[in-house]
Amino acid sequence: MTPYQIAVIVGSLRRESLNRRLATAIAKLAPSEFSFRQLEIGDLPLYNQDHDANQAETVKRLKNEIASSDGLLFVTPEYNRSMPGVLKNALDHASRPYGQNAWAGKPAGVLGVSVGAVGTAVAQQHLRNVLAYLDVPTLGQPEAFIHAKEGLFDASGNIGGSSKKFLQGWMDRYVAWVKTHLEHAEAQLVT
Ligand SMILES: Cc1cc2nc3c(=O)[nH]c(=O)nc-3n(C[C@H](O)[C@H](O)[C@H](O)COP(=O)(O)O)c2cc1C
């Protein structure tokens, strides 16, 4: 097992999702001590508070996967100037029942790619708002509002030349962020 396990949450269920491609490609820019696992959120039921005391198996699975991760990576499209409902649904599920929020304390990064010029900026701001409430410390800079353009990915699905420098820089900061956060959390435990 690599020392740093990152749970990746992609906000699109689309087979040819650009955001899933981005999540897969950017993971390759991380050092080998980091491993990335994309979590399934498409099989979760619609959140219903009546079921908090008896969560579905798929919800329990999601919560266990989050609990066993060291960090989070959200890669999401923008739907109608916000995050997609499937992503909000997953956030709500794993935040409950009250007092058993699986997301809390996990260091996170937020990325998104969109065919629109705003590059998911509005969706990311809404997501950051929710993450703040869920007690998820989130990397602030650099922001990554990616506009889907020719050349974003190369023929092998890797990050293409024109975006490589920026996204490598993003990943370097994310890696440092996760490590610093975990060291800080560990230091607090021993003091
Ligand atoms: C319901 C819906 C709403 C959308 N709203 C926005 C939007 O507000 N801003 C934007 O930049 N793109 C918007 N788009 C276009 C998405 O950026 C585009 O479909 C993108 O490829 C979705 O991400 P994916 O490829 O990971 O599925 C919307 C697409 C859909 C299906």
Coordinates of N, CA and C and ligand atoms in Angstrom, one line a residue:
M1 N 0.8 -1.2 0.0 CA 0.0 0.0 0.0 C 0.9 1.3 0.0
T2 N 0.5 2.2 -0.9 CA 1.2 3.5 -0.8 C 0.8 4.3 0.4
P3 N 1.7 5.1 0.9 CA 1.4 5.8 2.1 C 0.2 6.8 2.0
Y4 N 0.0 7.3 0.9 CA -1.1 8.3 0.8 C -2.1 7.8 -0.2
Q5 N -3.3 7.5 0.3 CA -4.4 7.0 -0.5 C -5.4 8.2 -0.7
I6 N -5.7 8.5 -1.9 CA -6.6 9.6 -2.2 C -7.9 9.1 -2.8
A7 N -9.0 9.5 -2.2 CA -10.3 9.2 -2.7 C -10.7 10.3 -3.7
V8 N -11.0 9.9 -4.9 CA -11.4 10.8 -6.0 C -12.9 10.8 -6.2
I9 N -13.5 12.0 -6.2 CA -14.9 12.0 -6.4 C -15.1 12.9 -7.7
V10 N -15.7 12.2 -8.7 CA -15.9 12.9 -10.0 C -17.4 13.2 -10.1
G11 N -17.7 14.5 -10.4 CA -19.1 14.9 -10.4 C -19.9 14.7 -11.6
S12 N -19.4 13.8 -12.5 CA -20.1 13.5 -13.7 C -20.2 12.0 -13.9
L13 N -21.4 11.5 -14.3 CA -21.6 10.0 -14.5 C -21.4 9.7 -16.0
R14 N -21.2 10.7 -16.8 CA -21.1 10.5 -18.3 C -20.0 9.6 -18.7
R15 N -20.3 8.7 -19.6 CA -19.2 7.7 -20.0 C -18.0 8.4 -20.5
E16 N -18.2 9.4 -21.3 CA -17.0 10.1 -21.9 C -16.6 11.4 -21.2
S17 N -16.9 11.4 -19.9 CA -16.7 12.6 -19.1 C -15.3 13.2 -19.2
L18 N -15.3 14.4 -19.5 CA -14.0 15.1 -19.5 C -13.4 15.2 -18.1
N19 N -14.3 15.4 -17.1 CA -13.8 15.5 -15.8 C -13.2 14.2 -15.3
R20 N -13.8 13.0 -15.7 CA -13.2 11.7 -15.3 C -11.9 11.6 -16.0
R21 N -11.8 12.0 -17.3 CA -10.5 11.9 -18.0 C -9.5 12.8 -17.3
L22 N -9.9 14.0 -16.8 CA -9.0 14.9 -16.1 C -8.5 14.2 -14.8
A23 N -9.5 13.6 -14.1 CA -9.1 13.0 -12.8 C -8.1 11.8 -13.0
T24 N -8.3 11.1 -14.1 CA -7.4 10.0 -14.4 C -6.0 10.5 -14.8
A25 N -6.0 11.5 -15.7 CA -4.8 12.0 -16.2 C -3.9 12.7 -15.1
I26 N -4.6 13.5 -14.3 CA -3.8 14.3 -13.3 C -3.2 13.4 -12.3
A27 N -3.9 12.3 -12.0 CA -3.3 11.4 -11.0 C -1.9 10.9 -11.4
K28 N -1.7 10.8 -12.7 CA -0.4 10.4 -13.2 C 0.7 11.4 -13.0
L29 N 0.4 12.6 -12.6 CA 1.4 13.7 -12.3 C 1.8 13.7 -10.8
A30 N 1.2 12.8 -10.1 CA 1.6 12.7 -8.6 C 2.8 11.8 -8.4
P31 N 3.5 11.9 -7.3 CA 4.6 11.0 -7.0 C 4.1 9.6 -6.7
S32 N 4.9 8.6 -6.8 CA 4.5 7.2 -6.6 C 4.0 6.9 -5.2
E33 N 4.3 7.7 -4.3 CA 3.8 7.5 -2.9 C 2.3 7.8 -2.7
F34 N 1.7 8.4 -3.8 CA 0.3 8.7 -3.8 C -0.4 7.8 -4.7
S35 N -1.6 7.2 -4.2 CA -2.4 6.5 -5.1 C -3.8 7.0 -5.1
F36 N -4.5 7.0 -6.2 CA -5.8 7.6 -6.4 C -6.8 6.6 -6.8
R37 N -8.0 6.7 -6.1 CA -9.1 5.7 -6.4 C -10.3 6.5 -6.6
Q38 N -10.9 6.3 -7.8 CA -12.2 7.0 -8.1 C -13.3 6.3 -7.5
L39 N -14.1 7.0 -6.7 CA -15.2 6.3 -5.9 C -16.5 6.4 -6.8
E40 N -17.3 5.3 -6.6 CA -18.5 5.2 -7.3 C -19.6 6.1 -6.6
I41 N -20.2 7.0 -7.3 CA -21.3 7.7 -6.6 C -22.6 7.6 -7.4
G42 N -22.5 6.9 -8.6 CA -23.7 6.8 -9.5 C -24.7 5.8 -9.0
D43 N -24.3 4.9 -8.0 CA -25.3 3.9 -7.6 C -25.9 4.3 -6.2
L44 N -25.7 5.5 -5.7 CA -26.2 5.9 -4.5 C -27.7 6.3 -4.7
P45 N -28.6 5.9 -3.7 CA -30.0 6.4 -3.8 C -30.1 7.9 -3.7
L46 N -31.2 8.4 -4.0 CA -31.4 9.9 -3.7 C -31.5 10.0 -2.2
Y47 N -30.8 11.0 -1.6 CA -30.7 11.1 -0.2 C -32.1 11.4 0.4
N48 N -32.4 10.6 1.5 CA -33.7 10.7 2.2 C -33.3 10.6 3.7
Q49 N -33.6 11.6 4.4 CA -33.2 11.6 5.9 C -33.9 10.5 6.6
D50 N -35.0 10.0 6.1 CA -35.7 8.9 6.8 C -34.8 7.7 6.9
H51 N -33.8 7.6 6.1 CA -33.0 6.4 6.0 C -31.6 6.5 6.8
D52 N -31.5 7.7 7.5 CA -30.2 7.9 8.2 C -29.8 6.8 9.1
A53 N -30.8 6.2 9.8 CA -30.5 5.2 10.8 C -30.3 3.8 10.1
N54 N -30.6 3.7 8.9 CA -30.4 2.5 8.2 C -29.9 2.7 6.7
Q55 N -28.7 3.2 6.7 CA -28.1 3.6 5.4 C -28.0 2.5 4.4
A56 N -28.2 2.7 3.1 CA -28.0 1.7 2.1 C -26.6 1.2 2.1
E57 N -26.4 0.0 1.6 CA -25.0 -0.6 1.5 C -24.1 0.3 0.7
T58 N -24.6 0.9 -0.4 CA -23.8 1.7 -1.3 C -23.3 2.9 -0.5
V59 N -24.1 3.4 0.4 CA -23.8 4.6 1.2 C -22.7 4.2 2.2
K60 N -22.9 3.1 2.9 CA -21.9 2.6 3.8 C -20.6 2.4 3.2
R61 N -20.6 1.8 1.9 CA -19.4 1.6 1.2 C -18.7 2.9 0.9
L62 N -19.4 3.9 0.5 CA -18.8 5.2 0.2 C -18.2 5.8 1.5
K63 N -18.9 5.7 2.6 CA -18.4 6.2 3.8 C -17.1 5.5 4.3
N64 N -17.1 4.2 4.1 CA -15.9 3.4 4.5 C -14.7 3.8 3.6
E65 N -15.0 4.0 2.3 CA -13.9 4.4 1.4 C -13.3 5.8 1.8
I66 N -14.2 6.7 2.1 CA -13.8 8.0 2.5 C -12.9 7.9 3.8
A67 N -13.5 7.1 4.8 CA -12.8 7.0 6.1 C -11.4 6.4 6.0
S68 N -11.2 5.5 5.0 CA -9.9 4.9 4.9 C -9.0 5.6 4.0
S69 N -9.4 6.8 3.5 CA -8.5 7.6 2.6 C -7.8 8.6 3.5
D70 N -6.7 9.1 2.9 CA -5.9 10.2 3.6 C -6.3 11.6 3.1
G71 N -6.8 11.6 1.9 CA -7.2 12.9 1.3 C -8.3 12.7 0.2
L72 N -8.8 13.8 -0.2 CA -9.9 13.9 -1.2 C -9.5 14.7 -2.4
L73 N -10.0 14.3 -3.5 CA -9.8 15.1 -4.8 C -11.2 15.1 -5.5
F74 N -11.7 16.3 -5.6 CA -13.0 16.5 -6.2 C -12.7 17.1 -7.6
V75 N -13.3 16.4 -8.6 CA -13.1 16.9 -10.0 C -14.5 16.9 -10.6
T76 N -15.0 18.1 -10.8 CA -16.4 18.3 -11.2 C -16.7 19.2 -12.3
P77 N -17.7 18.8 -13.1 CA -18.3 19.8 -14.1 C -19.1 20.8 -13.4
E78 N -19.5 21.8 -14.2 CA -20.5 22.8 -13.7 C -21.8 22.6 -14.4
Y79 N -22.9 22.4 -13.6 CA -24.2 22.3 -14.2 C -25.0 23.5 -13.7
N80 N -25.5 24.3 -14.7 CA -26.3 25.4 -14.4 C -25.8 26.3 -13.3
R81 N -24.5 26.6 -13.4 CA -23.8 27.4 -12.5 C -23.7 26.9 -11.0
S82 N -23.7 25.6 -10.9 CA -23.5 25.0 -9.6 C -22.9 23.6 -9.8
M83 N -22.7 22.8 -8.7 CA -22.2 21.5 -8.9 C -23.4 20.6 -9.3
P84 N -23.1 19.5 -10.0 CA -24.1 18.5 -10.4 C -24.8 17.9 -9.2
G85 N -26.1 17.6 -9.3 CA -26.9 17.0 -8.2 C -26.3 15.7 -7.7
V86 N -25.7 14.9 -8.6 CA -25.1 13.6 -8.1 C -24.0 13.8 -7.1
L87 N -23.2 14.9 -7.3 CA -22.1 15.2 -6.4 C -22.7 15.7 -5.0
K88 N -23.7 16.6 -5.1 CA -24.3 17.1 -3.9 C -25.0 15.9 -3.1
N89 N -25.6 15.0 -3.9 CA -26.2 13.8 -3.3 C -25.2 13.0 -2.5
A90 N -24.0 12.8 -3.1 CA -22.9 12.1 -2.4 C -22.4 12.8 -1.2
L91 N -22.3 14.1 -1.3 CA -21.8 14.9 -0.1 C -22.8 14.8 1.0
D92 N -24.1 14.9 0.7 CA -25.1 14.8 1.7 C -25.1 13.4 2.4
H93 N -25.1 12.4 1.6 CA -25.1 11.0 2.1 C -24.0 10.8 3.1
A94 N -22.8 11.1 2.7 CA -21.6 10.8 3.6 C -21.5 11.7 4.7
S95 N -22.3 12.8 4.8 CA -22.2 13.7 5.9 C -23.1 13.3 7.1
R96 N -23.9 12.2 6.8 CA -24.9 11.8 7.8 C -24.7 10.4 8.3
P97 N -25.4 9.9 9.4 CA -26.2 10.7 10.2 C -25.5 11.8 11.0
Y98 N -26.3 12.7 11.5 CA -25.7 13.9 12.2 C -24.6 13.4 13.2
G99 N -23.4 14.0 13.1 CA -22.3 13.7 14.0 C -21.4 12.6 13.5
Q100 N -21.8 12.0 12.3 CA -21.0 11.0 11.7 C -20.6 11.4 10.3
N101 N -20.1 12.6 10.1 CA -19.7 13.1 8.8 C -18.4 12.5 8.4
A102 N -18.4 11.7 7.4 CA -17.2 11.0 6.9 C -16.2 11.9 6.3
W103 N -16.6 13.1 5.8 CA -15.7 14.0 5.1 C -14.8 14.7 6.0
A104 N -15.2 14.9 7.3 CA -14.5 15.9 8.2 C -13.1 15.6 8.3
G105 N -12.3 16.7 8.2 CA -10.9 16.6 8.4 C -10.0 16.1 7.3
K106 N -10.6 15.7 6.2 CA -9.8 15.1 5.1 C -9.3 16.3 4.2
P107 N -8.0 16.4 4.0 CA -7.6 17.5 3.1 C -8.0 17.3 1.7
A108 N -8.4 18.3 1.0 CA -9.0 18.1 -0.3 C -8.5 19.1 -1.3
G109 N -8.6 18.7 -2.6 CA -8.3 19.6 -3.7 C -9.6 19.6 -4.6
V110 N -9.7 20.7 -5.3 CA -10.9 20.9 -6.1 C -10.4 21.3 -7.5
L111 N -10.9 20.6 -8.5 CA -10.6 20.8 -9.9 C -11.9 20.7 -10.8
G112 N -11.8 21.3 -11.9 CA -13.0 21.0 -12.8 C -12.7 21.5 -14.2
V113 N -13.3 20.8 -15.2 CA -13.1 21.2 -16.6 C -14.5 21.4 -17.2
S114 N -14.6 22.4 -18.0 CA -15.9 22.7 -18.6 C -15.7 23.2 -20.0
V115 N -16.8 22.9 -20.8 CA -16.7 23.5 -22.2 C -17.0 25.0 -22.2
G116 N -17.6 25.5 -21.1 CA -17.8 26.9 -21.0 C -16.6 27.7 -20.6
A117 N -16.6 29.0 -20.9 CA -15.4 29.8 -20.6 C -15.1 30.0 -19.1
V118 N -16.1 29.8 -18.3 CA -15.9 30.0 -16.8 C -15.1 28.8 -16.2
G119 N -15.0 27.7 -17.0 CA -14.2 26.6 -16.5 C -14.6 26.0 -15.1
T120 N -15.8 26.0 -14.8 CA -16.4 25.4 -13.6 C -16.2 26.3 -12.3
A121 N -15.8 27.6 -12.6 CA -15.5 28.5 -11.4 C -16.7 28.6 -10.4
V122 N -17.9 28.7 -11.0 CA -19.0 28.9 -10.1 C -19.3 27.6 -9.4
A123 N -19.3 26.5 -10.1 CA -19.5 25.2 -9.4 C -18.5 25.0 -8.3
Q124 N -17.3 25.3 -8.5 CA -16.2 25.1 -7.5 C -16.5 26.0 -6.3
Q125 N -16.9 27.2 -6.5 CA -17.2 28.1 -5.4 C -18.4 27.5 -4.5
H126 N -19.4 27.0 -5.2 CA -20.5 26.4 -4.4 C -20.0 25.2 -3.7
L127 N -19.2 24.4 -4.4 CA -18.6 23.2 -3.7 C -17.8 23.6 -2.5
R128 N -16.9 24.6 -2.7 CA -16.1 25.0 -1.5 C -16.9 25.5 -0.3
N129 N -18.0 26.1 -0.6 CA -18.9 26.5 0.5 C -19.4 25.3 1.3
V130 N -19.8 24.3 0.6 CA -20.3 23.1 1.2 C -19.1 22.4 2.0
L131 N -18.0 22.3 1.4 CA -16.8 21.6 2.0 C -16.4 22.4 3.3
A132 N -16.5 23.7 3.3 CA -16.2 24.5 4.5 C -17.1 24.1 5.6
Y133 N -18.4 23.9 5.3 CA -19.3 23.5 6.3 C -19.1 22.1 6.8
L134 N -18.6 21.2 5.9 CA -18.4 19.8 6.2 C -17.0 19.6 6.9
D135 N -16.3 20.7 7.2 CA -15.1 20.7 7.9 C -13.9 20.0 7.1
V136 N -14.0 20.3 5.8 CA -13.0 19.7 4.9 C -12.0 20.8 4.6
P137 N -10.7 20.7 5.0 CA -9.7 21.8 4.7 C -9.4 21.6 3.2
T138 N -9.5 22.7 2.5 CA -9.4 22.7 1.0 C -8.3 23.6 0.5
L139 N -7.5 23.0 -0.4 CA -6.4 23.8 -1.0 C -7.0 25.0 -1.7
G140 N -6.5 26.2 -1.3 CA -7.0 27.4 -1.9 C -6.4 27.8 -3.2
Q141 N -5.1 27.7 -3.3 CA -4.4 28.1 -4.5 C -3.4 27.0 -4.9
P142 N -3.1 26.9 -6.2 CA -3.8 27.6 -7.3 C -5.2 27.1 -7.6
E143 N -6.0 28.0 -8.0 CA -7.3 27.6 -8.5 C -7.2 26.9 -9.8
A144 N -8.0 26.0 -10.2 CA -7.9 25.3 -11.5 C -9.2 25.3 -12.2
F145 N -9.5 26.3 -12.9 CA -10.7 26.4 -13.7 C -10.3 26.1 -15.2
I146 N -10.5 24.8 -15.5 CA -10.0 24.4 -16.8 C -11.0 24.5 -17.9
H147 N -10.7 25.1 -19.0 CA -11.5 25.3 -20.2 C -11.1 24.1 -21.1
A148 N -12.1 23.3 -21.5 CA -11.8 22.2 -22.4 C -11.5 22.7 -23.8
K149 N -10.2 22.5 -24.1 CA -9.8 23.0 -25.4 C -9.0 21.9 -26.1
E150 N -8.9 21.9 -27.4 CA -8.1 21.0 -28.1 C -6.7 20.9 -27.5
G151 N -6.2 19.7 -27.2 CA -4.8 19.6 -26.7 C -4.8 19.5 -25.2
L152 N -5.9 19.6 -24.5 CA -5.9 19.4 -23.1 C -5.4 18.0 -22.7
F153 N -5.8 17.0 -23.6 CA -5.3 15.6 -23.4 C -4.5 15.2 -24.7
D154 N -3.5 14.4 -24.5 CA -2.8 13.9 -25.7 C -3.5 12.6 -26.1
A155 N -3.0 12.0 -27.2 CA -3.6 10.8 -27.8 C -3.7 9.6 -26.8
S156 N -2.8 9.6 -25.8 CA -2.9 8.5 -24.8 C -3.7 8.9 -23.6
G157 N -4.3 10.0 -23.6 CA -5.2 10.4 -22.5 C -4.4 11.1 -21.3
N158 N -3.1 11.3 -21.6 CA -2.4 12.1 -20.6 C -2.6 13.6 -20.8
I159 N -2.2 14.4 -19.7 CA -2.4 15.8 -19.9 C -1.5 16.3 -21.0
G160 N -2.1 17.1 -21.9 CA -1.3 17.5 -23.1 C -0.3 18.6 -22.8
G161 N 0.6 18.8 -23.7 CA 1.7 19.7 -23.5 C 1.3 21.1 -23.0
S162 N 0.3 21.7 -23.6 CA 0.0 23.1 -23.3 C -0.5 23.3 -21.8
S163 N -1.1 22.2 -21.2 CA -1.6 22.4 -19.9 C -0.7 21.7 -18.8
K164 N 0.3 21.0 -19.3 CA 1.1 20.1 -18.4 C 1.8 20.9 -17.3
K165 N 2.4 22.1 -17.7 CA 3.1 22.9 -16.7 C 2.2 23.3 -15.6
F166 N 1.1 23.9 -15.9 CA 0.1 24.4 -15.0 C -0.4 23.3 -14.1
L167 N -0.8 22.1 -14.7 CA -1.4 21.1 -13.9 C -0.4 20.3 -13.1
Q168 N 0.9 20.3 -13.5 CA 1.9 19.7 -12.7 C 2.1 20.6 -11.5
G169 N 2.1 21.9 -11.7 CA 2.3 22.8 -10.6 C 1.1 22.6 -9.6
W170 N -0.1 22.4 -10.1 CA -1.2 22.2 -9.2 C -1.0 21.0 -8.4
M171 N -0.6 19.9 -9.1 CA -0.5 18.6 -8.4 C 0.6 18.7 -7.3
D172 N 1.7 19.4 -7.6 CA 2.8 19.6 -6.6 C 2.3 20.3 -5.4
R173 N 1.5 21.3 -5.6 CA 0.9 22.0 -4.4 C -0.1 21.2 -3.7
Y174 N -0.8 20.4 -4.4 CA -1.8 19.5 -3.7 C -1.1 18.4 -2.9
V175 N -0.1 17.9 -3.4 CA 0.7 16.8 -2.7 C 1.3 17.4 -1.4
A176 N 1.9 18.6 -1.5 CA 2.4 19.3 -0.4 C 1.4 19.6 0.7
W177 N 0.2 20.0 0.2 CA -0.9 20.4 1.0 C -1.4 19.2 1.8
V178 N -1.6 18.0 1.2 CA -2.0 16.8 1.9 C -1.0 16.4 2.9
K179 N 0.3 16.4 2.5 CA 1.3 16.0 3.5 C 1.4 16.9 4.7
T180 N 1.4 18.2 4.4 CA 1.5 19.2 5.5 C 0.3 19.0 6.5
H181 N -0.9 18.9 5.9 CA -2.1 18.7 6.7 C -2.0 17.5 7.6
L182 N -1.6 16.4 7.0 CA -1.5 15.1 7.7 C -0.5 15.2 8.8
E183 N 0.7 15.8 8.5 CA 1.7 16.0 9.6 C 1.2 16.8 10.7
H184 N 0.5 17.9 10.4 CA -0.1 18.8 11.4 C -1.1 18.0 12.2
A185 N -1.9 17.2 11.6 CA -3.0 16.5 12.3 C -2.3 15.5 13.3
E186 N -1.2 14.9 12.8 CA -0.5 13.9 13.6 C 0.2 14.5 14.8
A187 N 0.8 15.7 14.6 CA 1.4 16.5 15.6 C 0.4 16.8 16.7
Q188 N -0.8 17.2 16.3 CA -1.8 17.5 17.3 C -2.2 16.3 18.1
L189 N -2.1 15.1 17.5 CA -2.5 13.9 18.3 C -1.5 13.6 19.4
V190 N -0.2 13.9 19.1 CA 0.8 13.5 20.1 C 1.0 14.6 21.1
T191 N 0.5 15.8 20.9 CA 0.7 16.8 21.9 C -0.4 16.9 22.9
Ligands
LIG1 C1 -27.3 20.0 -17.2 C2 -26.1 20.7 -17.7 C3 -25.8 22.0 -17.3 C4 -24.6 22.6 -17.7 N1 -24.3 23.9 -17.2 C5 -23.1 24.4 -17.5 C6 -22.7 25.6 -16.8 O1 -23.4 26.1 -16.0 N2 -21.4 26.0 -17.0 C7 -20.6 25.4 -17.9 O2 -19.5 25.9 -18.1 N3 -21.0 24.3 -18.6 C8 -22.2 23.8 -18.4 N4 -22.6 22.6 -19.0 C9 -21.7 22.0 -20.0 C10 -20.6 21.1 -19.4 O3 -19.5 21.9 -19.1 C11 -20.2 20.0 -20.3 O4 -21.3 19.2 -20.6 C12 -19.1 19.2 -19.7 O5 -18.6 18.3 -20.7 C13 -19.7 18.3 -18.6 O6 -18.6 17.6 -17.9 P1 -18.3 16.1 -18.2 O7 -17.6 16.1 -19.6 O8 -17.3 15.7 -17.2 O9 -19.5 15.3 -18.2 C14 -23.8 22.0 -18.6 C15 -24.1 20.7 -19.1 C16 -25.2 20.1 -18.6 C17 -25.5 18.6 -19.1

